[in-house]
mmCIF file of C-alpha atoms in Angstrom:
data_model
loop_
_atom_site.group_PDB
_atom_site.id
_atom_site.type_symbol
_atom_site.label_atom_id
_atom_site.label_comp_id
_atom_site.label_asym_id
_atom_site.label_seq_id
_atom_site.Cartn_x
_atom_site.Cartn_y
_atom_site.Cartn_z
ATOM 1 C CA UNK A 15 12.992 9.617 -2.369
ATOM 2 C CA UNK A 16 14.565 6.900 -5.161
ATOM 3 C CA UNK A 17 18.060 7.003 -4.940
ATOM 4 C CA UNK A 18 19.847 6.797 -8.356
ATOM 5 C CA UNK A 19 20.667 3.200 -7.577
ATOM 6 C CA UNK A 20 17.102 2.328 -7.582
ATOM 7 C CA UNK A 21 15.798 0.826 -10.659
ATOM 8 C CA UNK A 22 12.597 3.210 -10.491
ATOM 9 C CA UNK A 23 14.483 6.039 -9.495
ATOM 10 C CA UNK A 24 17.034 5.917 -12.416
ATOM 11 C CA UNK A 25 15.913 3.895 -15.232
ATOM 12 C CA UNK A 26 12.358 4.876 -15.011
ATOM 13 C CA UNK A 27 11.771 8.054 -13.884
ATOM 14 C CA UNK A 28 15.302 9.466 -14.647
ATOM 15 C CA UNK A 29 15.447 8.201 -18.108
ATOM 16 C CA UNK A 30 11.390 9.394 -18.683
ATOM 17 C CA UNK A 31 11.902 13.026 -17.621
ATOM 18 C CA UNK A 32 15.156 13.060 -19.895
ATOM 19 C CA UNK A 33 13.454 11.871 -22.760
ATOM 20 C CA UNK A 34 10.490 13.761 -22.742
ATOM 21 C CA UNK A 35 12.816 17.183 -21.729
ATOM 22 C CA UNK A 36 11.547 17.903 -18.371
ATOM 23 C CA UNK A 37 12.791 18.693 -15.461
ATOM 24 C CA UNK A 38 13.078 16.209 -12.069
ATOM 25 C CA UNK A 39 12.705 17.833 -8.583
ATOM 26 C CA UNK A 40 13.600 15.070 -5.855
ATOM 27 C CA UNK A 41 12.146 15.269 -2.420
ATOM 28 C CA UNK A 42 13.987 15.800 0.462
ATOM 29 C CA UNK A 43 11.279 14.869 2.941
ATOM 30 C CA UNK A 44 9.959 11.238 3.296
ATOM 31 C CA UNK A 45 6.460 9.662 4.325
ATOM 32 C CA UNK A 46 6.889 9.792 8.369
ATOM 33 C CA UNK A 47 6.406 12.412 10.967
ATOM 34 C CA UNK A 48 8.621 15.364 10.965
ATOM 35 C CA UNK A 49 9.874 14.871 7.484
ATOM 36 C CA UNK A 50 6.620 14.783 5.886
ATOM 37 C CA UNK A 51 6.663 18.574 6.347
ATOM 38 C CA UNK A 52 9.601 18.594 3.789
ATOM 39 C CA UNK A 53 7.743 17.463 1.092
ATOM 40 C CA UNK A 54 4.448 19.660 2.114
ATOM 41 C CA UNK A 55 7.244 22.630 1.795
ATOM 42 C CA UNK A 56 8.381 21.425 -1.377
ATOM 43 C CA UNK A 57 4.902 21.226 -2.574
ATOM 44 C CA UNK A 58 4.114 24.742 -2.110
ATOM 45 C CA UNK A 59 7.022 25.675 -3.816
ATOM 46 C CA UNK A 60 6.851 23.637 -7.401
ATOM 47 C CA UNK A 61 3.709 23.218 -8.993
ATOM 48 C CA UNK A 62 4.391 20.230 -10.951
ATOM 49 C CA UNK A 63 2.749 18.418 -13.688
ATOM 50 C CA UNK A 64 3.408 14.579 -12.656
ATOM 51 C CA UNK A 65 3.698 13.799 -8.825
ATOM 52 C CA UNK A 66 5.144 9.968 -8.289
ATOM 53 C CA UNK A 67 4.576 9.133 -4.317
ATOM 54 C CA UNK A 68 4.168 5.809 -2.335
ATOM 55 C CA UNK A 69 0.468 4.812 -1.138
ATOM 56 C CA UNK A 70 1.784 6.091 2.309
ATOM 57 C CA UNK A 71 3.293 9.144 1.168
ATOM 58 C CA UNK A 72 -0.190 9.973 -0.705
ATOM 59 C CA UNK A 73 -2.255 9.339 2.683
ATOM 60 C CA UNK A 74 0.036 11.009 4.983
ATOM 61 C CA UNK A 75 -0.143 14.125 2.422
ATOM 62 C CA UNK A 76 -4.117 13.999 2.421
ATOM 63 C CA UNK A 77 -4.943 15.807 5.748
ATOM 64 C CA UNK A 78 -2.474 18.556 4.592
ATOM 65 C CA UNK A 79 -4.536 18.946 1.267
ATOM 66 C CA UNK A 80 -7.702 18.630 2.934
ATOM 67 C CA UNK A 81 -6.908 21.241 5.177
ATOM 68 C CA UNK A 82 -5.064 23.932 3.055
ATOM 69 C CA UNK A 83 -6.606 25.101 0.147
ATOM 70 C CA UNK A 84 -3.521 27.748 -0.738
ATOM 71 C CA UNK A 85 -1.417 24.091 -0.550
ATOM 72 C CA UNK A 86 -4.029 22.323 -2.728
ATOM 73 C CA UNK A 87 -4.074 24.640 -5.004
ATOM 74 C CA UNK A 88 -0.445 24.998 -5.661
ATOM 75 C CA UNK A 89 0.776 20.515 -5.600
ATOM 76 C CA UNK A 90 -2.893 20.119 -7.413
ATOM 77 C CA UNK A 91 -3.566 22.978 -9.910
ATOM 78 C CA UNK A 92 -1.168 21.749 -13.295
ATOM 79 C CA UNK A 93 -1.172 18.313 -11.931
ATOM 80 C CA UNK A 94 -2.041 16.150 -14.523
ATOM 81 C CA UNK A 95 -1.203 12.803 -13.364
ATOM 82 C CA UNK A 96 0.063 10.884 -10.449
ATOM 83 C CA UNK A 97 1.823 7.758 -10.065
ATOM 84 C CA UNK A 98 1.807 5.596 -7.041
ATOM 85 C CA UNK A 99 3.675 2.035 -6.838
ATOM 86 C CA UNK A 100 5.560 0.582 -4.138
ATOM 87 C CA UNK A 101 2.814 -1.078 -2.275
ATOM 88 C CA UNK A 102 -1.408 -0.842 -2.779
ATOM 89 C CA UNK A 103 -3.258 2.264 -2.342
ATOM 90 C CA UNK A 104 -6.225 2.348 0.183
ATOM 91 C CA UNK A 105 -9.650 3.015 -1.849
ATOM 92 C CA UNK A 106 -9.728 5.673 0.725
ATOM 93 C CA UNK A 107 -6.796 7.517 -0.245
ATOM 94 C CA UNK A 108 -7.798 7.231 -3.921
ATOM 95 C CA UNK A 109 -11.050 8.548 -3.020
ATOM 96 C CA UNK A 110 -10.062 11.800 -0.752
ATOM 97 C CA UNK A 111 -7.261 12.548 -3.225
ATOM 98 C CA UNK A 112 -9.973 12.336 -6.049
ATOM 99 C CA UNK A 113 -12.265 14.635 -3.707
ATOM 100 C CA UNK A 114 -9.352 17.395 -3.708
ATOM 101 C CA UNK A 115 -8.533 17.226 -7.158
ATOM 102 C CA UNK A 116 -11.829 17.737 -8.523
ATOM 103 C CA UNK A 117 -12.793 20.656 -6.372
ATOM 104 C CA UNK A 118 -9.553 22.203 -7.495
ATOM 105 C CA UNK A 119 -9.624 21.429 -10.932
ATOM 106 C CA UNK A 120 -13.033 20.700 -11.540
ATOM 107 C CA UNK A 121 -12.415 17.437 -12.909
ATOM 108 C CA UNK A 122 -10.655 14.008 -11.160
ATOM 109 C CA UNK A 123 -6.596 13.188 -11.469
ATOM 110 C CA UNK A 124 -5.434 10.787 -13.962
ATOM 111 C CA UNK A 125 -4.430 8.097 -11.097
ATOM 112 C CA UNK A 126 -2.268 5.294 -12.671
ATOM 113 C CA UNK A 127 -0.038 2.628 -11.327
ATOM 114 C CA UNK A 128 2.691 -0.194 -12.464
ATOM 115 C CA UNK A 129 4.224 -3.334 -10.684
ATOM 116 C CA UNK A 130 7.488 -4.651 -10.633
ATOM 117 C CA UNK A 131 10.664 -4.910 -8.690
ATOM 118 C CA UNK A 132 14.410 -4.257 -9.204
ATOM 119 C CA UNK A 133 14.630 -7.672 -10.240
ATOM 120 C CA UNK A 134 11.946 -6.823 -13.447
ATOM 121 C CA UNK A 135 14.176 -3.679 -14.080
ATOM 122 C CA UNK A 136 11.437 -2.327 -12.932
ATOM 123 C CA UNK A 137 8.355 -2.559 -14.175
ATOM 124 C CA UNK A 138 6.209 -5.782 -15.190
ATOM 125 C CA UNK A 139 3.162 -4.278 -15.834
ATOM 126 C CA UNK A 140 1.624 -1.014 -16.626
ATOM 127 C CA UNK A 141 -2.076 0.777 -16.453
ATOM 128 C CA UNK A 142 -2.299 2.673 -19.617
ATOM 129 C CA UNK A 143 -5.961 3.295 -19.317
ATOM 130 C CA UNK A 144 -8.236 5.071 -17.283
ATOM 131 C CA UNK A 145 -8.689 3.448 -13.819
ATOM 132 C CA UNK A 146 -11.918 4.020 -11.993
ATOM 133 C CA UNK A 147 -10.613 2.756 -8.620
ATOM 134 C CA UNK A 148 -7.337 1.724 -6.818
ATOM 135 C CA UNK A 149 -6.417 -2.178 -6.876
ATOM 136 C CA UNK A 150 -5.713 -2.745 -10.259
ATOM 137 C CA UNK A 151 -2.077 -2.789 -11.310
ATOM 138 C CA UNK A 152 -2.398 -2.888 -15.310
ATOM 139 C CA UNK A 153 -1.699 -5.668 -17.776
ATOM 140 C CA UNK A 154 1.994 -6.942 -18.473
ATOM 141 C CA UNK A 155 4.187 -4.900 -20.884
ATOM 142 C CA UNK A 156 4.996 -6.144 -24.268
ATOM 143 C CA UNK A 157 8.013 -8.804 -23.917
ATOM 144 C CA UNK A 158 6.982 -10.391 -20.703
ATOM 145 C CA UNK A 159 4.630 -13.100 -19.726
ATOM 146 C CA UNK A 160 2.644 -13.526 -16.068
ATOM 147 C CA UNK A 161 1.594 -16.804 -15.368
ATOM 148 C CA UNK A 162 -0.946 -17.303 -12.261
ATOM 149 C CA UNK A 163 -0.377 -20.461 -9.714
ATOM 150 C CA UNK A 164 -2.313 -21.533 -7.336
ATOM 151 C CA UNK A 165 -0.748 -21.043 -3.782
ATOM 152 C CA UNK A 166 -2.517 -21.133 -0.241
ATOM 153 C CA UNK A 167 -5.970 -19.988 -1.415
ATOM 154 C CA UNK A 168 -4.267 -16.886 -3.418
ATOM 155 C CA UNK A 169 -3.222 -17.030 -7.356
ATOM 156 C CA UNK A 170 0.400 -16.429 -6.842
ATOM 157 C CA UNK A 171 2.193 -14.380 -9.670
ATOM 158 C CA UNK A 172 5.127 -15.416 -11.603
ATOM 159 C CA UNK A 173 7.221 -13.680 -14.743
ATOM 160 C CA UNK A 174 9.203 -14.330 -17.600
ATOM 161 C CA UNK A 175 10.476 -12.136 -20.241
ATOM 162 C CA UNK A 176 12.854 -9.986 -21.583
ATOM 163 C CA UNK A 177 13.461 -7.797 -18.840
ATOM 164 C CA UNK A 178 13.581 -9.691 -15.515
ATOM 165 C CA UNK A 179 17.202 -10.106 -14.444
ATOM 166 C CA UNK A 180 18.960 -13.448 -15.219
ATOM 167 C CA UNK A 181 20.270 -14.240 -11.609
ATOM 168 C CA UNK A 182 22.001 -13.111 -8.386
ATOM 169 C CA UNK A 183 25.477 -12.120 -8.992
ATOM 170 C CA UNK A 184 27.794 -15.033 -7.220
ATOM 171 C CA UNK A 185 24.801 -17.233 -5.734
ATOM 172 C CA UNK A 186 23.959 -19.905 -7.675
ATOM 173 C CA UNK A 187 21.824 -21.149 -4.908
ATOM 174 C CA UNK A 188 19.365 -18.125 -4.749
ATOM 175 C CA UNK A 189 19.156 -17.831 -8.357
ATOM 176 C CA UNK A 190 17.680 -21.473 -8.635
ATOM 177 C CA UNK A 191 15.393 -20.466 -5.961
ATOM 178 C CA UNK A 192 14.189 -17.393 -7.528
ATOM 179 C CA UNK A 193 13.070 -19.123 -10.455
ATOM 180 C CA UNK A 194 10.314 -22.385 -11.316
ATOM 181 C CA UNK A 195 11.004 -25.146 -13.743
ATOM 182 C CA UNK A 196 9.691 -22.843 -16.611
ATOM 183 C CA UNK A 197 12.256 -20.039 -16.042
ATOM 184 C CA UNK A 198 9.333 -17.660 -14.256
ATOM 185 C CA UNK A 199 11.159 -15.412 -11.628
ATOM 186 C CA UNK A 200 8.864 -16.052 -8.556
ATOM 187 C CA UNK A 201 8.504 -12.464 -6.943
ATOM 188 C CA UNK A 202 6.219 -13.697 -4.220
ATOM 189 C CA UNK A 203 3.353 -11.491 -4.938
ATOM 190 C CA UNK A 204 -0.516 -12.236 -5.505
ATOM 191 C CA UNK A 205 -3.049 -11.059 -7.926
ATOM 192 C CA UNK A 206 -6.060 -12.280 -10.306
ATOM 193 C CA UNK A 207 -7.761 -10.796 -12.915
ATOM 194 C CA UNK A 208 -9.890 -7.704 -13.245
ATOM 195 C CA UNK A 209 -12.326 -9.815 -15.260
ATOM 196 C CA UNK A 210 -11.850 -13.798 -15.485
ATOM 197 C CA UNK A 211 -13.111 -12.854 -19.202
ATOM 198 C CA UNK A 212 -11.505 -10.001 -20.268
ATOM 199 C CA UNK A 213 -7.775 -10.296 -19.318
ATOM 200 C CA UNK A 214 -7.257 -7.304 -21.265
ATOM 201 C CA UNK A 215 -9.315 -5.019 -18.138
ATOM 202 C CA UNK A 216 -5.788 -5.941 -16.122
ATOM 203 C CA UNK A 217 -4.754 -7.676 -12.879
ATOM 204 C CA UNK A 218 -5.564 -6.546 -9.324
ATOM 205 C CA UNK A 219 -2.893 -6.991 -7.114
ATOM 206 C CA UNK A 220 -3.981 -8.983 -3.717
ATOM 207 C CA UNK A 221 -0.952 -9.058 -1.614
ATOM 208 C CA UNK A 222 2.457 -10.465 -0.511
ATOM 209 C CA UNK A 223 2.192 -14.514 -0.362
ATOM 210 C CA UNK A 224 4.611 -14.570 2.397
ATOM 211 C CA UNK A 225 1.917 -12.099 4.601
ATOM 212 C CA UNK A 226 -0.628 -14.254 4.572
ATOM 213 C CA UNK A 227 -1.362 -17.032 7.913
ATOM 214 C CA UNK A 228 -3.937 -19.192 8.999
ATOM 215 C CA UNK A 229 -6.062 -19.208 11.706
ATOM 216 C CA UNK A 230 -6.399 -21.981 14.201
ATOM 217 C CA UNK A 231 -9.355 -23.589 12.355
ATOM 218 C CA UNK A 232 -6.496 -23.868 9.244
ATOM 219 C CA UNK A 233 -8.719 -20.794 7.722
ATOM 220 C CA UNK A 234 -6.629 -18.966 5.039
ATOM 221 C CA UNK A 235 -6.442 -15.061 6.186
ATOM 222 C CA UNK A 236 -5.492 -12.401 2.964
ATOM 223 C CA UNK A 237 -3.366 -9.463 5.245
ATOM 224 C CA UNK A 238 -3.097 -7.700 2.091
ATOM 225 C CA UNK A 239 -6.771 -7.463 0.813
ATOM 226 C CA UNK A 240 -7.940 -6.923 4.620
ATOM 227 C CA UNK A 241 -5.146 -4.819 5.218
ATOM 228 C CA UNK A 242 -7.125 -2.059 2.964
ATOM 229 C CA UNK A 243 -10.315 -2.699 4.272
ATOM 230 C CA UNK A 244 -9.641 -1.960 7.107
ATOM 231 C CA UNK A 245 -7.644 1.128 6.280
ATOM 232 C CA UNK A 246 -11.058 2.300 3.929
ATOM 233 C CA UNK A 247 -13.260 1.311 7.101
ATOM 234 C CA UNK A 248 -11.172 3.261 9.711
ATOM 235 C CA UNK A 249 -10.494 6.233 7.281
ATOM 236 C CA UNK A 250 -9.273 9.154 8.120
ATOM 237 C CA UNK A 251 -8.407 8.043 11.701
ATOM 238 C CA UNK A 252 -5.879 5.371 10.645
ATOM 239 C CA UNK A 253 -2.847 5.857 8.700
ATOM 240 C CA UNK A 254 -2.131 1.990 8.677
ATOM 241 C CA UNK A 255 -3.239 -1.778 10.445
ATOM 242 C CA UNK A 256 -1.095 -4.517 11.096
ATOM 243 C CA UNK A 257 -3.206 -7.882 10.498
ATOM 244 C CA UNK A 258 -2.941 -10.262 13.575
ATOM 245 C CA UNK A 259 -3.929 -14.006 14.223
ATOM 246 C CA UNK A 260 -1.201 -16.166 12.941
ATOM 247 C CA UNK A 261 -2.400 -19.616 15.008
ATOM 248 C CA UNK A 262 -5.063 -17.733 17.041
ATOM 249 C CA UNK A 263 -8.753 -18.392 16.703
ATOM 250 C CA UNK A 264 -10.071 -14.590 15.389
ATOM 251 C CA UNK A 265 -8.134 -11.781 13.434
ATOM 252 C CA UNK A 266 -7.144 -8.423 15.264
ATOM 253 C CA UNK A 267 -5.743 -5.132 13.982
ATOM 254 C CA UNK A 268 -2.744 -3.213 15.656
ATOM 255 C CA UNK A 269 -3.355 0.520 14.499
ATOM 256 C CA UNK A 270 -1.353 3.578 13.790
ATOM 257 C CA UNK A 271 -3.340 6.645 14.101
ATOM 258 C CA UNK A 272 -2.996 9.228 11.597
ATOM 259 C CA UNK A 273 -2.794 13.064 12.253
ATOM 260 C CA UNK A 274 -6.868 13.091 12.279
ATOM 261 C CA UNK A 275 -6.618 10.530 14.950
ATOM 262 C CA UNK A 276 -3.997 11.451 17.233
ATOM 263 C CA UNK A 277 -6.059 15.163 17.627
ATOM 264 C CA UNK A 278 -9.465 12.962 18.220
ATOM 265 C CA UNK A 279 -10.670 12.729 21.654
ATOM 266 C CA UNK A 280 -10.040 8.502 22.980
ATOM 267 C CA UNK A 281 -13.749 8.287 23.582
ATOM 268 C CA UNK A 282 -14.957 9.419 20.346
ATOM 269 C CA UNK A 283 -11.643 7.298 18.866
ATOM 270 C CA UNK A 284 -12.339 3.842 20.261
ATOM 271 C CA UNK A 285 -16.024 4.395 19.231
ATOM 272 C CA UNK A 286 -14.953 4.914 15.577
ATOM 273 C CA UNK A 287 -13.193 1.742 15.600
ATOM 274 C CA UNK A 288 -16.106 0.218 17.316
ATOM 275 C CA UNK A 289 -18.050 1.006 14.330
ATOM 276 C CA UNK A 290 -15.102 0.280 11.589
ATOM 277 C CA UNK A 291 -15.074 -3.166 13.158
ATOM 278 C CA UNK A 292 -19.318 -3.301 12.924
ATOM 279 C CA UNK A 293 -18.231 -2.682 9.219
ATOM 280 C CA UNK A 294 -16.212 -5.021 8.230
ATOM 281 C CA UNK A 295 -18.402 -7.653 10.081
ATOM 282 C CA UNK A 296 -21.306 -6.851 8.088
ATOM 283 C CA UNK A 297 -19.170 -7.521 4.942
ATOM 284 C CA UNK A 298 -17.040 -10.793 6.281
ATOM 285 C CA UNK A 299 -17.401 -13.908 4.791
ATOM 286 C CA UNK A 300 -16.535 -15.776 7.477
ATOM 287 C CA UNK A 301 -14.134 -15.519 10.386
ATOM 288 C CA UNK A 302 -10.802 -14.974 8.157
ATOM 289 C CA UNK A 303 -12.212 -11.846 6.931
ATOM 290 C CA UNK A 304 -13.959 -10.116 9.914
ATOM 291 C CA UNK A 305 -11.811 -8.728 12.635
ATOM 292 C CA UNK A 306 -12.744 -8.750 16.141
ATOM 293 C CA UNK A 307 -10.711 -6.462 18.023
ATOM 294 C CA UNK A 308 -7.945 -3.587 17.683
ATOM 295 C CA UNK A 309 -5.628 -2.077 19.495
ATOM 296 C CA UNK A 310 -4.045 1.773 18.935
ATOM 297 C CA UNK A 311 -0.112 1.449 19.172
ATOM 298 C CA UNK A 312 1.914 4.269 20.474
ATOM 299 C CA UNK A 313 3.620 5.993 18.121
ATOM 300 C CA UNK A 314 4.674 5.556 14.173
ATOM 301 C CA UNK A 315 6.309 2.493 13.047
ATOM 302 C CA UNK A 316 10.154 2.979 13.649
ATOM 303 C CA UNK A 317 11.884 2.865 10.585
ATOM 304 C CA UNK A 318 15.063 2.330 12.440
ATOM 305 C CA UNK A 319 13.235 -0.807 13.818
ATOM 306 C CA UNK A 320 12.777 -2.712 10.375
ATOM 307 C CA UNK A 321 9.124 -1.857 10.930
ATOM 308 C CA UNK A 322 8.659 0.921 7.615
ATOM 309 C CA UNK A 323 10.794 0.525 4.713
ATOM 310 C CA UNK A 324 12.011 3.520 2.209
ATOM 311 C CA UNK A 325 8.888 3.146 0.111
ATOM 312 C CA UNK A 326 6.313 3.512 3.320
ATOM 313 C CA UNK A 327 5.598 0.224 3.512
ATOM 314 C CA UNK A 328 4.504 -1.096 6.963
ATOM 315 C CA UNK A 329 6.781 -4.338 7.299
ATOM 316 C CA UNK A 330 3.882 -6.737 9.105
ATOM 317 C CA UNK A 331 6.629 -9.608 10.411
ATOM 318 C CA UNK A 332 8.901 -6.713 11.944
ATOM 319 C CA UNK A 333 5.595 -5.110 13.358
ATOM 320 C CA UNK A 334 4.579 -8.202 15.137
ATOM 321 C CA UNK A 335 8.004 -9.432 16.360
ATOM 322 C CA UNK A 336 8.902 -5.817 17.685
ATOM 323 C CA UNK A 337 5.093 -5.193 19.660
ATOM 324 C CA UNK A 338 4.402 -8.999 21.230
ATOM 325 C CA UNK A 339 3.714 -7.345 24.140
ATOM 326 C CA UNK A 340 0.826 -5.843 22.330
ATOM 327 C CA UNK A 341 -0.139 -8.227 20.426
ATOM 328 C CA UNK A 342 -0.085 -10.882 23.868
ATOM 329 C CA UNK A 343 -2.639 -7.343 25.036
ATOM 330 C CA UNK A 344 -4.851 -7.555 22.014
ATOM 331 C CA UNK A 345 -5.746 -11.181 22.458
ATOM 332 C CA UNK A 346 -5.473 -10.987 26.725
ATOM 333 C CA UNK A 347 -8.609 -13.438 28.361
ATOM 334 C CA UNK A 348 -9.252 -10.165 29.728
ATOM 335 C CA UNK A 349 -8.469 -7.708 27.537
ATOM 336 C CA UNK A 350 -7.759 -4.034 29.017
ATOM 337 C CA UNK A 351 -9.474 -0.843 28.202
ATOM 338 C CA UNK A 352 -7.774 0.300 25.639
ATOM 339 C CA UNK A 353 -8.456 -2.902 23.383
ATOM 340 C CA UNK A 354 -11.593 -2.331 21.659
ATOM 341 C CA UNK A 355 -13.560 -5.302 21.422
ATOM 342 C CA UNK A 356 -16.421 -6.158 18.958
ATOM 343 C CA UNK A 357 -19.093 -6.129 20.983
ATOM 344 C CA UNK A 358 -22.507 -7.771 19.964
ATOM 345 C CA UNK A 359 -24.293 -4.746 17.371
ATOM 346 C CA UNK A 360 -27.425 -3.115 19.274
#
């Protein structure tokens, strides 16, 4: 999917293949409906040894694999690693994958990850070990430094080394802006440490600053942390949640359904969610961690509409500005039926 502008597609991947003398198929199809099949095709037809996908790409693949053992088989039999970056993966999709692999190959994938952006040309850090479950994002590669700063209740992440980019070509003004006092490109993400004693373990990545909101009570909400727990909680129905509350007084979910729950019945559907919510109540902290209601949306996110980029990565701010009218549903003194409300556990 990376075009050879893309500092991934090109200077990472490009340049690995070439150096190791291998040989780079690129997929045609893309992570939404009715061009996933492309890439399901063009898994049946080369068996390769290293599979790089987005987090979305991997979960919309998974009912496919799940379902077709002849397909599973053939994408997972020489597999021997894959690489996911562009956003986090779900601990559900990790685990399901995981579940495939093993019963095809008798053991589990080598699952790794990296962070970066074009700006870090590409990558700042790296997970050269074994990873036992999705989140962390490796430790920084040799030449660059990651400094931690505290920022809205988050550790916000900042580098500096010898591969980060040395400005915007032409604007002065943006380059100042992209950079603090101690020449640490501010790339606007979140993270902390695997272990606050071993910073060697690596860093887990905990969202986009920029995503995060408060409540009305001036409560601190994480979209990208409960972003995935939801996902885990309302796995396999839901192929992605939009976080809600900005200014309101409790958090709500907008989902997209997934190919498992488009085919599920509405009843059986909105009970599932029911419980998902039950869930994630009994693991809340307090009220910016535990949301109340959800509402299914119609359809994928648009990529024409800003709401999906390239990389499958559900754009939350084009989400919420597109759908007000569901949102202004979702939070409705009287909400209709298809809003599923938490309702007190029996």
């Amino acid at each position: 999917w990376l075009p050879w502008s893309h500092t991934f597609g090109a200077n990472h991947n490009l340049n690995m293949v070439l150096a190791n003398g291998g040989t780079l198929y690129i997929d045609d199809g893309r992570p939404v409906p009715g061009l996933i099949e492309k890439t399901v095709r063009n898994l049946r037809e080369v068996p390769s040894t290293l599979h790089f996908n987005v987090p979305h790409g991997l979960g919309m693949l998974m009912p496919y694999l799940e379902s077709d053992e002849e397909l599973a088989r053939q994408a997972l039999g020489r597999l021997r690693g894959v690489f996911y970056a562009g956003a986090a993966l779900p601990q559900s999709t990790w685990e399901r994958l995981q579940k495939v692999a093993t019963r095809i190959k008798g053991e589990p994938l080598w699952l790794t990850t990296s962070w970066g952006a074009t700006e870090t040309a590409p990558a700042i850090t790296s997970a050269h070990f074994w990873l036992e479950q999705a989140g962390c994002i490796g430790v920084p590669l040799p030449g660059l430094e990651l400094k931690f700063v505290p920022n809205g209740g988050k550790l916000e992440l900042r580098v500096r080394g010898v591969s980060i980019f040395p400005g915007y070509r032409d604007a002065p003004e943006l380059t100042r802006e992209a950079f603090d006092e101690e020449g640490f490109y501010k790339i606007g993400d979140a993270g902390k440490l695997v272990h606050p004693e071993q910073p060697g373990q690596g860093v887990l990545f905990d969202g986009r600053v920029a995503e995060d909101f408060k409540l009305a009570t001036g409560t601190w909400v994480s979209v990208g942390t409960l972003r995935l727990q939801a996902i885990t909680a309302l796995s396999p129905l839901a192929q992605d949640v939009v976080v809600t509350g900005h200014d309101r007084g409790e958090i709500g979910l907008l989902v997209f359904l997934s190919p498992t729950g488009l085919q599920m019945p509405q009843a059986e559907r909105h009970a599932r969610i029911g419980q998902a919510l039950h869930q994630l109540k009994a693991r809340a902290t307090g009220s910016a961690t535990c949301p109340t209601r959800a509402l299914v949306l119609e359809g994928p996110p648009s990529v024409g509409a800003g709401e999906i980029t390239d990389k499958g990565y559900v754009n939350q701010r084009a989400v919420l500005g597109n759908r007000g009218a569901d949102v202004q549903r979702l939070y409705a003194a009287q909400p209709d039926e298809q809003v599923i409300v938490l309702a007190p556990a029996p």
